[in-house]
């Protein structure tokens, strides 16, 4: 009896997760109903999570800054680099577009002004942090602990 309850609970949970993941990904209600009733509910649970992640890129990249620290960065970006969004402490696409404009002008960022915090954006940021905020690591495009610590120092200096 206990095994049947676990199986029923596991199947129900898997179907609910599948429905939630598929709905988040923008699948129609008919598709969700079909996926939830499909015998391969286990497959639906393991695959949609990666699909949702790919479909919804991370909108905020504070790189370890608190909201208060990020607001300081946003104020400077608003005053000098064309940031037009709210000073809300969430470094989203528009904040990073303004940062990319700054990095392009002064720190050899050569990528598009798209607000995506990729390795090129991080390399430009690392060049700046190396020069003024004590970053000692490699300019490798990876926002590791050294990059994050130097970014915090930048925020505290504003």
Short mmCIF file of N, CA and C in Angstrom, two decimals:
data_model
loop_
_atom_site.label_atom_id
_atom_site.label_comp_id
_atom_site.label_asym_id
_atom_site.label_seq_id
_atom_site.Cartn_x
_atom_site.Cartn_y
_atom_site.Cartn_z
N UNK A 1 0.83 -1.20 0.00
CA UNK A 1 0.00 0.00 0.00
C UNK A 1 0.87 1.26 0.00
N UNK A 2 1.91 1.26 0.85
CA UNK A 2 2.79 2.41 0.94
C UNK A 2 3.51 2.66 -0.38
N UNK A 3 3.93 1.58 -1.05
CA UNK A 3 4.61 1.71 -2.34
C UNK A 3 3.68 2.30 -3.38
N UNK A 4 2.40 1.88 -3.37
CA UNK A 4 1.44 2.43 -4.33
C UNK A 4 1.21 3.92 -4.06
N UNK A 5 1.15 4.31 -2.80
CA UNK A 5 0.95 5.71 -2.46
C UNK A 5 2.13 6.54 -2.94
N UNK A 6 3.35 6.04 -2.71
CA UNK A 6 4.54 6.74 -3.18
C UNK A 6 4.54 6.88 -4.70
N UNK A 7 4.19 5.80 -5.38
CA UNK A 7 4.16 5.83 -6.84
C UNK A 7 3.13 6.83 -7.34
N UNK A 8 1.94 6.82 -6.76
CA UNK A 8 0.89 7.75 -7.16
C UNK A 8 1.31 9.19 -6.87
N UNK A 9 1.89 9.40 -5.70
CA UNK A 9 2.34 10.74 -5.34
C UNK A 9 3.47 11.20 -6.26
N UNK A 10 4.40 10.28 -6.56
CA UNK A 10 5.52 10.62 -7.46
C UNK A 10 5.03 10.96 -8.86
N UNK A 11 4.09 10.20 -9.37
CA UNK A 11 3.54 10.44 -10.71
C UNK A 11 2.78 11.77 -10.74
N UNK A 12 1.99 12.02 -9.70
CA UNK A 12 1.24 13.28 -9.63
C UNK A 12 2.20 14.46 -9.56
N UNK A 13 3.22 14.34 -8.73
CA UNK A 13 4.21 15.41 -8.61
C UNK A 13 4.94 15.64 -9.93
N UNK A 14 5.32 14.56 -10.59
CA UNK A 14 6.02 14.68 -11.88
C UNK A 14 5.14 15.38 -12.90
N UNK A 15 3.86 15.02 -12.93
CA UNK A 15 2.94 15.65 -13.88
C UNK A 15 2.77 17.12 -13.56
N UNK A 16 2.66 17.46 -12.26
CA UNK A 16 2.50 18.86 -11.87
C UNK A 16 3.74 19.67 -12.23
N UNK A 17 4.91 19.11 -12.01
CA UNK A 17 6.15 19.80 -12.37
C UNK A 17 6.22 19.98 -13.88
N UNK A 18 5.87 18.94 -14.62
CA UNK A 18 5.90 19.02 -16.08
C UNK A 18 4.95 20.10 -16.57
N UNK A 19 3.77 20.16 -16.00
CA UNK A 19 2.79 21.16 -16.39
C UNK A 19 3.34 22.55 -16.08
N UNK A 20 3.90 22.73 -14.91
CA UNK A 20 4.46 24.03 -14.53
C UNK A 20 5.60 24.45 -15.43
N UNK A 21 6.51 23.54 -15.73
CA UNK A 21 7.66 23.86 -16.59
C UNK A 21 7.20 24.17 -18.00
N UNK A 22 6.29 23.38 -18.53
CA UNK A 22 5.82 23.59 -19.89
C UNK A 22 5.01 24.87 -19.99
N UNK A 23 4.23 25.17 -18.97
CA UNK A 23 3.44 26.39 -18.99
C UNK A 23 4.37 27.60 -18.95
N UNK A 24 5.40 27.55 -18.13
CA UNK A 24 6.37 28.64 -18.06
C UNK A 24 7.04 28.84 -19.41
N UNK A 25 7.26 27.77 -20.14
CA UNK A 25 7.93 27.87 -21.43
C UNK A 25 6.98 28.37 -22.52
N UNK A 26 5.70 28.56 -22.20
CA UNK A 26 4.77 29.13 -23.17
C UNK A 26 4.06 28.09 -24.01
N UNK A 27 3.94 26.87 -23.54
CA UNK A 27 3.26 25.82 -24.28
C UNK A 27 1.77 25.97 -24.05
N UNK A 28 0.95 25.64 -25.04
CA UNK A 28 -0.49 25.80 -24.93
C UNK A 28 -1.08 24.83 -23.91
N UNK A 29 -2.28 25.14 -23.45
CA UNK A 29 -2.96 24.30 -22.46
C UNK A 29 -3.20 22.90 -23.02
N UNK A 30 -3.53 22.79 -24.28
CA UNK A 30 -3.77 21.48 -24.88
C UNK A 30 -2.49 20.65 -24.85
N UNK A 31 -1.36 21.27 -25.16
CA UNK A 31 -0.09 20.55 -25.12
C UNK A 31 0.25 20.11 -23.71
N UNK A 32 -0.05 20.98 -22.74
CA UNK A 32 0.24 20.66 -21.35
C UNK A 32 -0.59 19.47 -20.90
N UNK A 33 -1.88 19.48 -21.25
CA UNK A 33 -2.75 18.38 -20.86
C UNK A 33 -2.25 17.08 -21.48
N UNK A 34 -1.82 17.15 -22.73
CA UNK A 34 -1.31 15.96 -23.40
C UNK A 34 -0.02 15.49 -22.72
N UNK A 35 0.87 16.40 -22.39
CA UNK A 35 2.14 16.04 -21.76
C UNK A 35 1.92 15.47 -20.38
N UNK A 36 0.96 16.02 -19.64
CA UNK A 36 0.71 15.54 -18.29
C UNK A 36 0.11 14.14 -18.30
N UNK A 37 -0.66 13.80 -19.35
CA UNK A 37 -1.27 12.49 -19.40
C UNK A 37 -0.40 11.47 -20.12
N UNK A 38 0.69 11.92 -20.72
CA UNK A 38 1.55 11.01 -21.45
C UNK A 38 2.24 10.05 -20.50
N UNK A 39 2.47 8.81 -20.92
CA UNK A 39 3.12 7.85 -20.04
C UNK A 39 4.58 8.21 -19.77
N UNK A 40 5.16 9.05 -20.57
CA UNK A 40 6.56 9.41 -20.38
C UNK A 40 6.67 10.67 -19.52
N UNK A 41 5.92 10.73 -18.43
CA UNK A 41 5.96 11.91 -17.55
C UNK A 41 7.35 12.11 -16.97
N UNK A 42 8.06 11.00 -16.76
CA UNK A 42 9.41 11.10 -16.23
C UNK A 42 10.30 11.89 -17.18
N UNK A 43 10.21 11.65 -18.47
CA UNK A 43 11.01 12.38 -19.46
C UNK A 43 10.62 13.85 -19.48
N UNK A 44 9.33 14.13 -19.29
CA UNK A 44 8.88 15.51 -19.30
C UNK A 44 9.46 16.29 -18.13
N UNK A 45 9.75 15.62 -17.04
CA UNK A 45 10.30 16.29 -15.86
C UNK A 45 11.75 16.63 -16.08
N UNK A 46 12.52 15.75 -16.70
CA UNK A 46 13.95 15.98 -16.82
C UNK A 46 14.32 16.95 -17.92
N UNK A 47 13.54 17.07 -18.97
CA UNK A 47 13.92 17.92 -20.09
C UNK A 47 13.42 19.36 -20.03
N UNK A 48 12.18 19.65 -19.60
CA UNK A 48 11.71 21.02 -19.68
C UNK A 48 12.52 22.01 -18.84
N UNK A 49 13.08 21.60 -17.73
CA UNK A 49 13.83 22.54 -16.90
C UNK A 49 14.96 23.18 -17.70
N UNK A 50 15.69 22.39 -18.47
CA UNK A 50 16.76 22.95 -19.29
C UNK A 50 16.17 23.82 -20.39
N UNK A 51 15.04 23.41 -20.93
CA UNK A 51 14.39 24.19 -21.99
C UNK A 51 13.95 25.55 -21.46
N UNK A 52 13.35 25.58 -20.27
CA UNK A 52 12.89 26.83 -19.68
C UNK A 52 14.09 27.73 -19.43
N UNK A 53 15.18 27.18 -18.92
CA UNK A 53 16.39 27.95 -18.66
C UNK A 53 16.90 28.60 -19.94
N UNK A 54 16.89 27.85 -21.04
CA UNK A 54 17.37 28.39 -22.30
C UNK A 54 16.40 29.43 -22.86
N UNK A 55 15.11 29.24 -22.65
CA UNK A 55 14.11 30.16 -23.19
C UNK A 55 14.02 31.45 -22.40
N UNK A 56 14.40 31.43 -21.13
CA UNK A 56 14.29 32.61 -20.28
C UNK A 56 15.65 32.94 -19.68
N UNK A 57 16.49 33.68 -20.43
CA UNK A 57 17.80 34.00 -19.90
C UNK A 57 17.68 34.85 -18.64
N UNK A 58 18.66 34.73 -17.83
CA UNK A 58 18.67 35.46 -16.58
C UNK A 58 18.64 36.96 -16.85
N UNK A 59 17.64 37.64 -16.30
CA UNK A 59 17.43 39.04 -16.61
C UNK A 59 18.28 39.96 -15.74
N UNK A 60 18.70 39.52 -14.58
CA UNK A 60 19.45 40.38 -13.66
C UNK A 60 20.78 39.72 -13.36
N UNK A 61 21.87 40.50 -13.48
CA UNK A 61 23.21 39.98 -13.17
C UNK A 61 23.92 41.01 -12.31
N UNK A 62 23.69 40.95 -11.01
CA UNK A 62 24.33 41.89 -10.08
C UNK A 62 25.77 41.52 -9.75
N UNK A 63 26.21 40.36 -10.16
CA UNK A 63 27.59 39.89 -9.92
C UNK A 63 28.00 40.08 -8.47
N UNK A 64 27.14 39.70 -7.57
CA UNK A 64 27.47 39.72 -6.14
C UNK A 64 27.15 41.02 -5.43
N UNK A 65 26.70 42.04 -6.14
CA UNK A 65 26.36 43.29 -5.48
C UNK A 65 25.01 43.19 -4.79
N UNK A 66 24.89 43.86 -3.67
CA UNK A 66 23.58 43.99 -3.03
C UNK A 66 22.77 44.98 -3.84
N UNK A 67 21.50 45.09 -3.53
CA UNK A 67 20.64 46.06 -4.23
C UNK A 67 21.15 47.48 -3.99
N UNK A 68 21.57 47.78 -2.78
CA UNK A 68 22.07 49.13 -2.47
C UNK A 68 23.33 49.44 -3.28
N UNK A 69 24.22 48.45 -3.40
CA UNK A 69 25.45 48.65 -4.18
C UNK A 69 25.13 48.80 -5.67
N UNK A 70 24.21 47.99 -6.16
CA UNK A 70 23.82 48.07 -7.57
C UNK A 70 23.17 49.41 -7.88
N UNK A 71 22.42 49.97 -6.94
CA UNK A 71 21.82 51.29 -7.14
C UNK A 71 22.89 52.35 -7.35
N UNK A 72 23.99 52.25 -6.62
CA UNK A 72 25.09 53.21 -6.79
C UNK A 72 25.63 53.13 -8.22
N UNK A 73 25.81 51.91 -8.71
CA UNK A 73 26.31 51.71 -10.07
C UNK A 73 25.29 52.28 -11.06
N UNK A 74 24.02 52.00 -10.85
CA UNK A 74 22.98 52.49 -11.75
C UNK A 74 22.92 54.02 -11.79
N UNK A 75 23.14 54.66 -10.65
CA UNK A 75 23.12 56.13 -10.63
C UNK A 75 24.21 56.70 -11.53
N UNK A 76 25.40 56.11 -11.47
CA UNK A 76 26.50 56.57 -12.32
C UNK A 76 26.19 56.28 -13.79
N UNK A 77 25.67 55.09 -14.07
CA UNK A 77 25.31 54.75 -15.44
C UNK A 77 24.23 55.68 -15.97
N UNK A 78 23.31 56.08 -15.12
CA UNK A 78 22.23 56.99 -15.52
C UNK A 78 22.79 58.39 -15.79
N UNK A 79 23.70 58.84 -14.95
CA UNK A 79 24.25 60.18 -15.08
C UNK A 79 25.19 60.31 -16.28
N UNK A 80 25.91 59.24 -16.62
CA UNK A 80 26.98 59.38 -17.61
C UNK A 80 26.89 58.48 -18.84
N UNK A 81 26.16 57.37 -18.79
CA UNK A 81 26.25 56.40 -19.88
C UNK A 81 24.92 55.99 -20.49
N UNK A 82 23.91 56.83 -20.34
CA UNK A 82 22.66 56.62 -21.06
C UNK A 82 21.72 55.58 -20.48
N UNK A 83 21.92 55.21 -19.22
CA UNK A 83 20.96 54.29 -18.60
C UNK A 83 19.67 55.05 -18.36
N UNK A 84 18.55 54.51 -18.82
CA UNK A 84 17.26 55.20 -18.71
C UNK A 84 16.27 54.47 -17.82
N UNK A 85 16.66 53.35 -17.27
CA UNK A 85 15.74 52.58 -16.45
C UNK A 85 15.65 53.10 -15.03
N UNK A 86 14.92 52.38 -14.21
CA UNK A 86 14.76 52.74 -12.81
C UNK A 86 16.04 52.42 -12.04
N UNK A 87 16.31 53.20 -11.04
CA UNK A 87 17.42 52.91 -10.14
C UNK A 87 16.81 52.01 -9.06
N UNK A 88 16.81 50.70 -9.36
CA UNK A 88 16.10 49.73 -8.53
C UNK A 88 17.01 48.69 -7.89
N UNK A 89 18.31 48.78 -8.15
CA UNK A 89 19.23 47.82 -7.56
C UNK A 89 19.28 46.48 -8.26
N UNK A 90 18.73 46.42 -9.47
CA UNK A 90 18.73 45.19 -10.25
C UNK A 90 19.42 45.48 -11.58
N UNK A 91 20.64 44.99 -11.72
CA UNK A 91 21.41 45.25 -12.93
C UNK A 91 20.90 44.34 -14.05
N UNK A 92 19.94 44.85 -14.78
CA UNK A 92 19.33 44.11 -15.87
C UNK A 92 19.93 44.53 -17.21
N UNK A 93 19.24 44.18 -18.26
CA UNK A 93 19.72 44.41 -19.62
C UNK A 93 20.09 45.87 -19.88
N UNK A 94 19.22 46.80 -19.49
CA UNK A 94 19.51 48.21 -19.77
C UNK A 94 20.69 48.73 -18.97
N UNK A 95 20.85 48.26 -17.74
CA UNK A 95 22.02 48.65 -16.94
C UNK A 95 23.29 48.17 -17.63
N UNK A 96 23.27 46.93 -18.11
CA UNK A 96 24.46 46.37 -18.75
C UNK A 96 24.73 46.98 -20.12
N UNK A 97 23.69 47.44 -20.81
CA UNK A 97 23.92 48.15 -22.07
C UNK A 97 24.70 49.43 -21.79
N UNK A 98 24.31 50.16 -20.74
CA UNK A 98 25.03 51.38 -20.37
C UNK A 98 26.46 51.04 -19.96
N UNK A 99 26.63 49.96 -19.22
CA UNK A 99 27.98 49.54 -18.81
C UNK A 99 28.80 49.18 -20.05
N UNK A 100 28.19 48.51 -21.01
CA UNK A 100 28.90 48.16 -22.24
C UNK A 100 29.32 49.40 -23.03
N UNK A 101 28.49 50.43 -23.02
CA UNK A 101 28.89 51.68 -23.68
C UNK A 101 30.15 52.25 -23.03
N UNK A 102 30.17 52.26 -21.70
CA UNK A 102 31.34 52.73 -20.95
C UNK A 102 32.56 51.87 -21.27
N UNK A 103 32.40 50.56 -21.23
CA UNK A 103 33.52 49.65 -21.46
C UNK A 103 34.01 49.74 -22.91
N UNK A 104 33.10 49.96 -23.84
CA UNK A 104 33.49 50.09 -25.25
C UNK A 104 34.35 51.34 -25.45
N UNK A 105 33.97 52.43 -24.82
CA UNK A 105 34.70 53.68 -24.99
C UNK A 105 36.08 53.64 -24.33
N UNK A 106 36.19 52.98 -23.18
CA UNK A 106 37.43 53.09 -22.39
C UNK A 106 38.20 51.79 -22.16
N UNK A 107 37.58 50.63 -22.27
CA UNK A 107 38.24 49.39 -21.83
C UNK A 107 38.15 48.24 -22.83
N UNK A 108 38.24 48.56 -24.11
CA UNK A 108 38.39 47.58 -25.19
C UNK A 108 37.27 46.56 -25.31
N UNK A 109 36.08 46.91 -24.86
CA UNK A 109 34.96 46.02 -25.13
C UNK A 109 34.60 46.18 -26.60
N UNK A 110 34.56 45.08 -27.33
CA UNK A 110 34.32 45.17 -28.76
C UNK A 110 33.03 44.47 -29.21
N UNK A 111 32.28 43.96 -28.28
CA UNK A 111 31.05 43.26 -28.62
C UNK A 111 29.89 44.21 -28.85
N UNK A 112 28.73 43.65 -29.11
CA UNK A 112 27.54 44.48 -29.34
C UNK A 112 27.04 45.11 -28.03
N UNK A 113 26.34 46.20 -28.15
CA UNK A 113 25.68 46.82 -26.99
C UNK A 113 24.31 46.15 -26.88
N UNK A 114 24.30 44.99 -26.24
CA UNK A 114 23.09 44.18 -26.18
C UNK A 114 22.63 43.88 -24.75
N UNK A 115 23.41 44.28 -23.76
CA UNK A 115 23.02 44.06 -22.37
C UNK A 115 23.24 42.65 -21.88
N UNK A 116 23.84 41.80 -22.70
CA UNK A 116 24.13 40.43 -22.29
C UNK A 116 25.48 40.41 -21.59
N UNK A 117 25.51 39.86 -20.40
CA UNK A 117 26.73 39.84 -19.61
C UNK A 117 27.52 38.58 -19.98
N UNK A 118 28.14 38.63 -21.15
CA UNK A 118 28.95 37.52 -21.63
C UNK A 118 30.41 37.73 -21.27
N UNK A 119 31.25 36.87 -21.81
CA UNK A 119 32.68 36.93 -21.47
C UNK A 119 33.32 38.23 -21.95
N UNK A 120 32.88 38.78 -23.08
CA UNK A 120 33.44 40.05 -23.56
C UNK A 120 33.15 41.19 -22.61
N UNK A 121 31.92 41.23 -22.10
CA UNK A 121 31.54 42.27 -21.14
C UNK A 121 32.36 42.11 -19.86
N UNK A 122 32.50 40.88 -19.41
CA UNK A 122 33.27 40.63 -18.18
C UNK A 122 34.73 40.99 -18.39
N UNK A 123 35.30 40.69 -19.55
CA UNK A 123 36.71 41.05 -19.81
C UNK A 123 36.89 42.57 -19.75
N UNK A 124 35.99 43.33 -20.37
CA UNK A 124 36.07 44.78 -20.30
C UNK A 124 35.97 45.27 -18.86
N UNK A 125 35.04 44.70 -18.12
CA UNK A 125 34.88 45.05 -16.71
C UNK A 125 36.14 44.71 -15.93
N UNK A 126 36.72 43.55 -16.20
CA UNK A 126 37.95 43.15 -15.51
C UNK A 126 39.10 44.11 -15.80
N UNK A 127 39.20 44.60 -17.03
CA UNK A 127 40.25 45.57 -17.37
C UNK A 127 40.08 46.84 -16.53
N UNK A 128 38.86 47.29 -16.42
CA UNK A 128 38.57 48.48 -15.62
C UNK A 128 38.87 48.22 -14.14
N UNK A 129 38.39 47.10 -13.63
CA UNK A 129 38.59 46.77 -12.22
C UNK A 129 40.07 46.57 -11.90
N UNK A 130 40.82 46.03 -12.84
CA UNK A 130 42.26 45.82 -12.66
C UNK A 130 42.97 47.16 -12.52
N UNK A 131 42.53 48.12 -13.32
CA UNK A 131 43.20 49.43 -13.31
C UNK A 131 42.87 50.25 -12.06
N UNK A 132 41.62 50.19 -11.60
CA UNK A 132 41.21 51.10 -10.53
C UNK A 132 40.69 50.48 -9.24
N UNK A 133 40.38 49.21 -9.24
CA UNK A 133 39.71 48.65 -8.07
C UNK A 133 40.33 47.37 -7.53
N UNK A 134 41.61 47.19 -7.78
CA UNK A 134 42.36 46.12 -7.13
C UNK A 134 42.13 44.72 -7.64
N UNK A 135 41.57 44.58 -8.83
CA UNK A 135 41.41 43.23 -9.38
C UNK A 135 42.78 42.71 -9.77
N UNK A 136 43.13 41.52 -9.28
CA UNK A 136 44.46 40.96 -9.51
C UNK A 136 44.45 39.73 -10.42
N UNK A 137 43.29 39.26 -10.77
CA UNK A 137 43.18 38.04 -11.56
C UNK A 137 43.43 38.27 -13.05
N UNK A 138 43.25 37.19 -13.79
CA UNK A 138 43.40 37.24 -15.24
C UNK A 138 42.20 37.92 -15.87
N UNK A 139 42.43 38.54 -17.01
CA UNK A 139 41.33 39.10 -17.80
C UNK A 139 40.85 37.94 -18.68
N UNK A 140 39.97 37.13 -18.10
CA UNK A 140 39.56 35.88 -18.73
C UNK A 140 38.07 35.80 -19.06
N UNK A 141 37.32 36.83 -18.70
CA UNK A 141 35.90 36.83 -19.01
C UNK A 141 35.06 36.00 -18.08
N UNK A 142 35.64 35.55 -16.97
CA UNK A 142 34.89 34.75 -16.00
C UNK A 142 34.71 35.59 -14.74
N UNK A 143 33.46 35.78 -14.34
CA UNK A 143 33.15 36.61 -13.18
C UNK A 143 33.29 35.80 -11.91
N UNK A 144 34.52 35.46 -11.57
CA UNK A 144 34.79 34.69 -10.37
C UNK A 144 34.81 35.57 -9.13
N UNK A 145 35.30 35.00 -8.05
CA UNK A 145 35.28 35.71 -6.77
C UNK A 145 36.12 36.97 -6.78
N UNK A 146 37.25 36.97 -7.47
CA UNK A 146 38.09 38.17 -7.54
C UNK A 146 37.40 39.29 -8.29
N UNK A 147 36.73 38.96 -9.39
CA UNK A 147 35.99 39.95 -10.16
C UNK A 147 34.86 40.52 -9.33
N UNK A 148 34.15 39.65 -8.64
CA UNK A 148 33.02 40.09 -7.82
C UNK A 148 33.48 40.98 -6.67
N UNK A 149 34.59 40.61 -6.04
CA UNK A 149 35.10 41.42 -4.93
C UNK A 149 35.52 42.81 -5.43
N UNK A 150 36.17 42.86 -6.58
CA UNK A 150 36.59 44.16 -7.13
C UNK A 150 35.37 44.97 -7.56
N UNK A 151 34.33 44.32 -8.07
CA UNK A 151 33.11 45.01 -8.46
C UNK A 151 32.44 45.62 -7.23
N UNK A 152 32.50 44.91 -6.10
CA UNK A 152 31.99 45.45 -4.84
C UNK A 152 32.78 46.68 -4.43
N UNK A 153 34.12 46.60 -4.58
CA UNK A 153 34.95 47.77 -4.23
C UNK A 153 34.58 48.98 -5.10
N UNK A 154 34.33 48.71 -6.39
CA UNK A 154 33.87 49.78 -7.29
C UNK A 154 32.60 50.40 -6.73
N UNK A 155 31.61 49.59 -6.40
CA UNK A 155 30.33 50.10 -5.91
C UNK A 155 30.52 50.92 -4.65
N UNK A 156 31.41 50.48 -3.77
CA UNK A 156 31.63 51.21 -2.50
C UNK A 156 32.38 52.51 -2.73
N UNK A 157 33.08 52.62 -3.86
CA UNK A 157 33.82 53.85 -4.13
C UNK A 157 32.93 54.93 -4.75
N UNK A 158 31.73 54.58 -5.15
CA UNK A 158 30.82 55.54 -5.81
C UNK A 158 30.07 56.39 -4.81
#
